[in-house]
């Protein structure tokens, strides 16, 4: 009887370990999406453009050009938003 009880306890322990491993994987996946606060201190102003692109074109291979001969510049007062896969 005590051997059966020990085997039952071992099965319960194994099940708990398996559930804990699954939860750990879930938490690891969620941690990828945690947003971290970013504080950017103003560094003053610089004259002119700090980034400048001239005559930029883009298109996918085998498709029409999406844009051509684009020019733009960013000053030290510009604000830029970059979007990725999840918006």
Short mmCIF file of N, CA, C and O in Angstrom, two decimals:
data_model
loop_
_atom_site.label_atom_id
_atom_site.label_comp_id
_atom_site.label_asym_id
_atom_site.label_seq_id
_atom_site.Cartn_x
_atom_site.Cartn_y
_atom_site.Cartn_z
N UNK A 1 0.83 -1.19 0.00
CA UNK A 1 0.00 0.00 0.00
C UNK A 1 0.87 1.26 0.00
O UNK A 1 0.56 2.22 -0.69
N UNK A 2 1.96 1.24 0.78
CA UNK A 2 2.82 2.43 0.82
C UNK A 2 3.56 2.64 -0.49
O UNK A 2 3.86 3.77 -0.87
N UNK A 3 3.85 1.55 -1.22
CA UNK A 3 4.50 1.69 -2.53
C UNK A 3 3.54 2.36 -3.51
O UNK A 3 3.94 3.26 -4.26
N UNK A 4 2.28 1.94 -3.48
CA UNK A 4 1.28 2.57 -4.36
C UNK A 4 1.13 4.06 -4.04
O UNK A 4 0.99 4.89 -4.92
N UNK A 5 1.14 4.37 -2.75
CA UNK A 5 1.01 5.77 -2.33
C UNK A 5 2.21 6.58 -2.81
O UNK A 5 2.08 7.70 -3.28
N UNK A 6 3.40 6.00 -2.70
CA UNK A 6 4.61 6.68 -3.17
C UNK A 6 4.58 6.89 -4.68
O UNK A 6 4.96 7.95 -5.18
N UNK A 7 4.10 5.88 -5.42
CA UNK A 7 4.00 6.00 -6.87
C UNK A 7 2.99 7.08 -7.25
O UNK A 7 3.21 7.86 -8.18
N UNK A 8 1.89 7.16 -6.52
CA UNK A 8 0.88 8.17 -6.78
C UNK A 8 1.45 9.56 -6.51
O UNK A 8 1.24 10.49 -7.29
N UNK A 9 2.19 9.69 -5.42
CA UNK A 9 2.81 10.97 -5.09
C UNK A 9 3.83 11.37 -6.16
O UNK A 9 3.95 12.53 -6.53
N UNK A 10 4.58 10.39 -6.67
CA UNK A 10 5.56 10.67 -7.72
C UNK A 10 4.87 11.16 -8.98
O UNK A 10 5.33 12.10 -9.64
N UNK A 11 3.74 10.53 -9.35
CA UNK A 11 2.98 10.97 -10.53
C UNK A 11 2.48 12.40 -10.34
O UNK A 11 2.52 13.21 -11.26
N UNK A 12 2.01 12.71 -9.13
CA UNK A 12 1.54 14.06 -8.85
C UNK A 12 2.69 15.07 -8.96
O UNK A 12 2.53 16.15 -9.52
N UNK A 13 3.84 14.70 -8.44
CA UNK A 13 5.00 15.57 -8.51
C UNK A 13 5.44 15.79 -9.95
O UNK A 13 5.75 16.92 -10.36
N UNK A 14 5.43 14.72 -10.75
CA UNK A 14 5.80 14.84 -12.17
C UNK A 14 4.83 15.75 -12.91
O UNK A 14 5.23 16.57 -13.74
N UNK A 15 3.53 15.62 -12.60
CA UNK A 15 2.52 16.45 -13.25
C UNK A 15 2.73 17.92 -12.87
O UNK A 15 2.64 18.81 -13.72
N UNK A 16 3.03 18.18 -11.60
CA UNK A 16 3.28 19.56 -11.17
C UNK A 16 4.51 20.14 -11.84
O UNK A 16 4.52 21.31 -12.23
N UNK A 17 5.55 19.34 -12.00
CA UNK A 17 6.76 19.80 -12.69
C UNK A 17 6.45 20.15 -14.14
O UNK A 17 6.92 21.15 -14.68
N UNK A 18 5.65 19.30 -14.79
CA UNK A 18 5.27 19.54 -16.19
C UNK A 18 4.46 20.83 -16.32
O UNK A 18 4.70 21.64 -17.21
N UNK A 19 3.50 21.02 -15.40
CA UNK A 19 2.69 22.24 -15.43
C UNK A 19 3.56 23.48 -15.19
O UNK A 19 3.36 24.52 -15.82
N UNK A 20 4.51 23.36 -14.28
CA UNK A 20 5.41 24.49 -14.00
C UNK A 20 6.25 24.82 -15.22
O UNK A 20 6.47 26.00 -15.53
N UNK A 21 6.72 23.80 -15.94
CA UNK A 21 7.51 24.03 -17.15
C UNK A 21 6.67 24.74 -18.21
O UNK A 21 7.13 25.66 -18.89
N UNK A 22 5.40 24.33 -18.35
CA UNK A 22 4.51 24.98 -19.32
C UNK A 22 4.27 26.43 -18.95
O UNK A 22 4.29 27.32 -19.81
N UNK A 23 4.05 26.71 -17.66
CA UNK A 23 3.85 28.09 -17.21
C UNK A 23 5.10 28.93 -17.46
O UNK A 23 5.02 30.08 -17.85
N UNK A 24 6.26 28.32 -17.23
CA UNK A 24 7.51 29.03 -17.47
C UNK A 24 7.62 29.44 -18.94
O UNK A 24 8.01 30.57 -19.25
N UNK A 25 7.24 28.55 -19.85
CA UNK A 25 7.28 28.88 -21.29
C UNK A 25 6.31 30.01 -21.60
O UNK A 25 6.63 30.91 -22.38
N UNK A 26 5.11 29.97 -20.99
CA UNK A 26 4.12 31.04 -21.22
C UNK A 26 4.67 32.38 -20.74
O UNK A 26 4.55 33.38 -21.43
N UNK A 27 5.27 32.40 -19.54
CA UNK A 27 5.81 33.64 -19.00
C UNK A 27 6.96 34.16 -19.85
O UNK A 27 7.08 35.37 -20.06
N UNK A 28 7.79 33.26 -20.34
CA UNK A 28 8.92 33.68 -21.18
C UNK A 28 8.40 34.35 -22.45
O UNK A 28 8.93 35.37 -22.89
N UNK A 29 7.33 33.79 -23.03
CA UNK A 29 6.75 34.38 -24.23
C UNK A 29 6.14 35.75 -23.93
O UNK A 29 6.26 36.69 -24.72
N UNK A 30 5.51 35.89 -22.77
CA UNK A 30 4.91 37.17 -22.40
C UNK A 30 5.96 38.23 -22.11
O UNK A 30 5.77 39.41 -22.41
N UNK A 31 7.09 37.83 -21.54
CA UNK A 31 8.15 38.79 -21.23
C UNK A 31 8.70 39.47 -22.48
O UNK A 31 9.18 40.59 -22.41
N UNK A 32 8.60 38.80 -23.63
CA UNK A 32 9.05 39.42 -24.87
C UNK A 32 8.26 40.66 -25.19
O UNK A 32 8.74 41.57 -25.84
N UNK A 33 6.99 40.71 -24.75
CA UNK A 33 6.10 41.81 -25.08
C UNK A 33 6.04 42.90 -24.02
O UNK A 33 5.29 43.84 -24.15
N UNK A 34 6.82 42.76 -22.96
CA UNK A 34 6.80 43.77 -21.91
C UNK A 34 7.36 45.07 -22.46
O UNK A 34 8.40 45.10 -23.10
N UNK A 35 6.63 46.16 -22.21
CA UNK A 35 7.10 47.47 -22.65
C UNK A 35 7.94 48.09 -21.55
O UNK A 35 7.55 48.11 -20.39
N UNK A 36 9.09 48.55 -21.92
CA UNK A 36 9.97 49.19 -20.97
C UNK A 36 9.90 50.70 -21.14
O UNK A 36 9.90 51.20 -22.27
N UNK A 37 9.83 51.44 -20.05
CA UNK A 37 9.79 52.89 -20.18
C UNK A 37 11.13 53.42 -20.68
O UNK A 37 12.18 52.94 -20.28
N UNK A 38 11.06 54.37 -21.57
CA UNK A 38 12.27 54.98 -22.12
C UNK A 38 12.20 56.48 -21.85
O UNK A 38 11.19 57.12 -22.16
N UNK A 39 13.23 57.01 -21.30
CA UNK A 39 13.30 58.45 -21.05
C UNK A 39 14.43 59.01 -21.90
O UNK A 39 15.58 58.59 -21.76
N UNK A 40 14.09 59.91 -22.76
CA UNK A 40 15.10 60.55 -23.61
C UNK A 40 15.28 61.98 -23.16
O UNK A 40 14.34 62.78 -23.16
N UNK A 41 16.46 62.30 -22.73
CA UNK A 41 16.76 63.67 -22.33
C UNK A 41 17.13 64.49 -23.55
O UNK A 41 17.83 64.00 -24.44
N UNK A 42 16.64 65.71 -23.59
CA UNK A 42 16.95 66.60 -24.70
C UNK A 42 18.45 66.90 -24.69
O UNK A 42 19.03 67.20 -23.65
N UNK A 43 19.06 66.80 -25.85
CA UNK A 43 20.49 67.05 -25.94
C UNK A 43 20.81 68.40 -26.55
O UNK A 43 21.93 68.65 -26.96
N UNK A 44 19.82 69.26 -26.64
CA UNK A 44 20.04 70.56 -27.25
C UNK A 44 19.70 70.49 -28.74
O UNK A 44 19.19 69.50 -29.24
N UNK A 45 19.96 71.56 -29.42
CA UNK A 45 19.64 71.63 -30.84
C UNK A 45 20.91 71.66 -31.67
O UNK A 45 21.91 72.25 -31.28
N UNK A 46 20.83 71.01 -32.80
CA UNK A 46 21.92 71.04 -33.77
C UNK A 46 21.42 71.74 -35.02
O UNK A 46 20.27 71.58 -35.41
N UNK A 47 22.26 72.49 -35.66
CA UNK A 47 21.82 73.18 -36.88
C UNK A 47 21.67 72.20 -38.05
O UNK A 47 22.40 71.22 -38.16
N UNK A 48 20.69 72.46 -38.89
CA UNK A 48 20.50 71.66 -40.11
C UNK A 48 19.97 70.27 -39.82
O UNK A 48 19.45 69.98 -38.74
N UNK A 49 20.12 69.40 -40.81
CA UNK A 49 19.64 68.03 -40.69
C UNK A 49 20.67 67.16 -39.96
O UNK A 49 21.87 67.26 -40.22
N UNK A 50 20.18 66.30 -39.08
CA UNK A 50 21.06 65.33 -38.44
C UNK A 50 21.02 64.01 -39.19
O UNK A 50 21.93 63.18 -39.08
N UNK A 51 19.95 63.79 -39.96
CA UNK A 51 19.83 62.65 -40.87
C UNK A 51 19.23 63.20 -42.16
O UNK A 51 18.26 63.95 -42.14
N UNK A 52 19.82 62.81 -43.27
CA UNK A 52 19.31 63.28 -44.55
C UNK A 52 19.42 62.16 -45.57
O UNK A 52 20.46 61.51 -45.69
N UNK A 53 18.33 61.91 -46.27
CA UNK A 53 18.31 60.93 -47.35
C UNK A 53 18.01 61.65 -48.66
O UNK A 53 17.11 62.49 -48.72
N UNK A 54 18.74 61.29 -49.69
CA UNK A 54 18.54 61.92 -51.00
C UNK A 54 18.44 60.84 -52.06
O UNK A 54 19.19 59.87 -52.04
N UNK A 55 17.52 61.05 -52.98
CA UNK A 55 17.37 60.19 -54.15
C UNK A 55 17.19 58.71 -53.74
O UNK A 55 17.83 57.82 -54.27
N UNK A 56 16.30 58.47 -52.78
CA UNK A 56 16.03 57.12 -52.28
C UNK A 56 14.87 56.52 -53.06
O UNK A 56 13.85 57.17 -53.27
N UNK A 57 15.04 55.29 -53.49
CA UNK A 57 13.98 54.55 -54.18
C UNK A 57 13.84 53.19 -53.53
O UNK A 57 14.79 52.66 -52.96
N UNK A 58 12.63 52.61 -53.63
CA UNK A 58 12.41 51.28 -53.07
C UNK A 58 11.33 50.55 -53.83
O UNK A 58 10.35 51.11 -54.27
N UNK A 59 11.54 49.26 -53.97
CA UNK A 59 10.55 48.38 -54.58
C UNK A 59 10.97 46.94 -54.35
O UNK A 59 12.14 46.65 -54.10
N UNK A 60 10.00 46.04 -54.38
CA UNK A 60 10.31 44.62 -54.24
C UNK A 60 10.68 44.04 -55.61
O UNK A 60 10.14 44.46 -56.64
N UNK A 61 11.57 43.07 -55.59
CA UNK A 61 12.04 42.45 -56.83
C UNK A 61 10.85 41.89 -57.61
O UNK A 61 10.00 41.20 -57.07
N UNK A 62 10.80 42.21 -58.88
CA UNK A 62 9.73 41.71 -59.75
C UNK A 62 8.44 42.50 -59.66
O UNK A 62 7.44 42.11 -60.25
N UNK A 63 8.44 43.60 -58.91
CA UNK A 63 7.24 44.44 -58.74
C UNK A 63 7.58 45.87 -59.11
O UNK A 63 8.75 46.26 -59.12
N UNK A 64 6.56 46.69 -59.38
CA UNK A 64 6.82 48.10 -59.68
C UNK A 64 7.47 48.81 -58.49
O UNK A 64 7.26 48.42 -57.34
N UNK A 65 8.25 49.84 -58.76
CA UNK A 65 8.88 50.64 -57.71
C UNK A 65 7.80 51.28 -56.85
O UNK A 65 6.84 51.84 -57.37
N UNK A 66 7.95 51.18 -55.53
CA UNK A 66 6.96 51.77 -54.62
C UNK A 66 7.13 53.27 -54.49
O UNK A 66 6.17 54.02 -54.40
N UNK A 67 8.39 53.72 -54.41
CA UNK A 67 8.66 55.16 -54.44
C UNK A 67 10.04 55.37 -55.03
O UNK A 67 10.91 54.51 -54.96
N UNK A 68 10.21 56.55 -55.64
CA UNK A 68 11.47 56.83 -56.32
C UNK A 68 11.89 58.28 -56.08
O UNK A 68 11.04 59.17 -55.94
N UNK A 69 13.19 58.48 -56.01
CA UNK A 69 13.79 59.82 -55.89
C UNK A 69 13.27 60.60 -54.68
O UNK A 69 13.06 61.80 -54.75
N UNK A 70 13.05 59.92 -53.57
CA UNK A 70 12.56 60.56 -52.35
C UNK A 70 13.71 61.24 -51.64
O UNK A 70 14.83 60.72 -51.59
N UNK A 71 13.43 62.41 -51.09
CA UNK A 71 14.40 63.14 -50.28
C UNK A 71 13.71 63.59 -49.01
O UNK A 71 12.58 64.06 -49.05
N UNK A 72 14.38 63.42 -47.88
CA UNK A 72 13.88 64.00 -46.64
C UNK A 72 15.00 64.12 -45.64
O UNK A 72 16.05 63.50 -45.76
N UNK A 73 14.77 64.99 -44.66
CA UNK A 73 15.77 65.21 -43.62
C UNK A 73 15.12 65.27 -42.26
O UNK A 73 13.94 65.61 -42.14
N UNK A 74 15.89 64.95 -41.25
CA UNK A 74 15.43 65.03 -39.87
C UNK A 74 16.32 66.02 -39.13
O UNK A 74 17.54 65.92 -39.19
N UNK A 75 15.69 66.94 -38.47
CA UNK A 75 16.45 67.90 -37.65
C UNK A 75 16.53 67.36 -36.22
O UNK A 75 15.89 66.36 -35.89
N UNK A 76 17.25 68.05 -35.38
CA UNK A 76 17.35 67.62 -33.99
C UNK A 76 16.04 67.81 -33.24
O UNK A 76 15.86 67.28 -32.16
N UNK A 77 15.09 68.51 -33.83
CA UNK A 77 13.77 68.68 -33.22
C UNK A 77 12.73 67.73 -33.82
O UNK A 77 11.59 67.73 -33.39
N UNK A 78 13.11 66.91 -34.78
CA UNK A 78 12.18 65.97 -35.41
C UNK A 78 11.80 64.86 -34.44
O UNK A 78 12.59 64.47 -33.58
N UNK A 79 10.60 64.35 -34.59
CA UNK A 79 10.14 63.19 -33.83
C UNK A 79 9.78 62.12 -34.85
O UNK A 79 9.04 62.36 -35.78
N UNK A 80 10.33 60.92 -34.66
CA UNK A 80 10.14 59.84 -35.61
C UNK A 80 9.53 58.64 -34.89
O UNK A 80 9.95 58.30 -33.79
N UNK A 81 8.55 58.01 -35.53
CA UNK A 81 7.96 56.80 -34.99
C UNK A 81 8.29 55.66 -35.94
O UNK A 81 8.11 55.77 -37.14
N UNK A 82 8.81 54.58 -35.38
CA UNK A 82 9.11 53.41 -36.19
C UNK A 82 8.18 52.28 -35.77
O UNK A 82 8.07 51.97 -34.58
N UNK A 83 7.51 51.68 -36.74
CA UNK A 83 6.57 50.60 -36.45
C UNK A 83 7.16 49.29 -36.89
O UNK A 83 7.82 49.20 -37.92
N UNK A 84 6.88 48.25 -36.14
CA UNK A 84 7.38 46.91 -36.47
C UNK A 84 6.24 45.96 -36.78
O UNK A 84 5.12 46.38 -37.06
N UNK A 85 6.52 44.68 -36.66
CA UNK A 85 5.57 43.63 -37.00
C UNK A 85 4.22 43.80 -36.29
O UNK A 85 3.19 43.59 -36.87
N UNK A 86 4.26 44.14 -35.01
CA UNK A 86 3.01 44.17 -34.25
C UNK A 86 2.51 45.60 -34.03
O UNK A 86 1.83 45.87 -33.06
N UNK A 87 2.85 46.49 -34.94
CA UNK A 87 2.27 47.81 -34.93
C UNK A 87 3.03 48.81 -34.14
O UNK A 87 2.69 49.91 -33.99
#
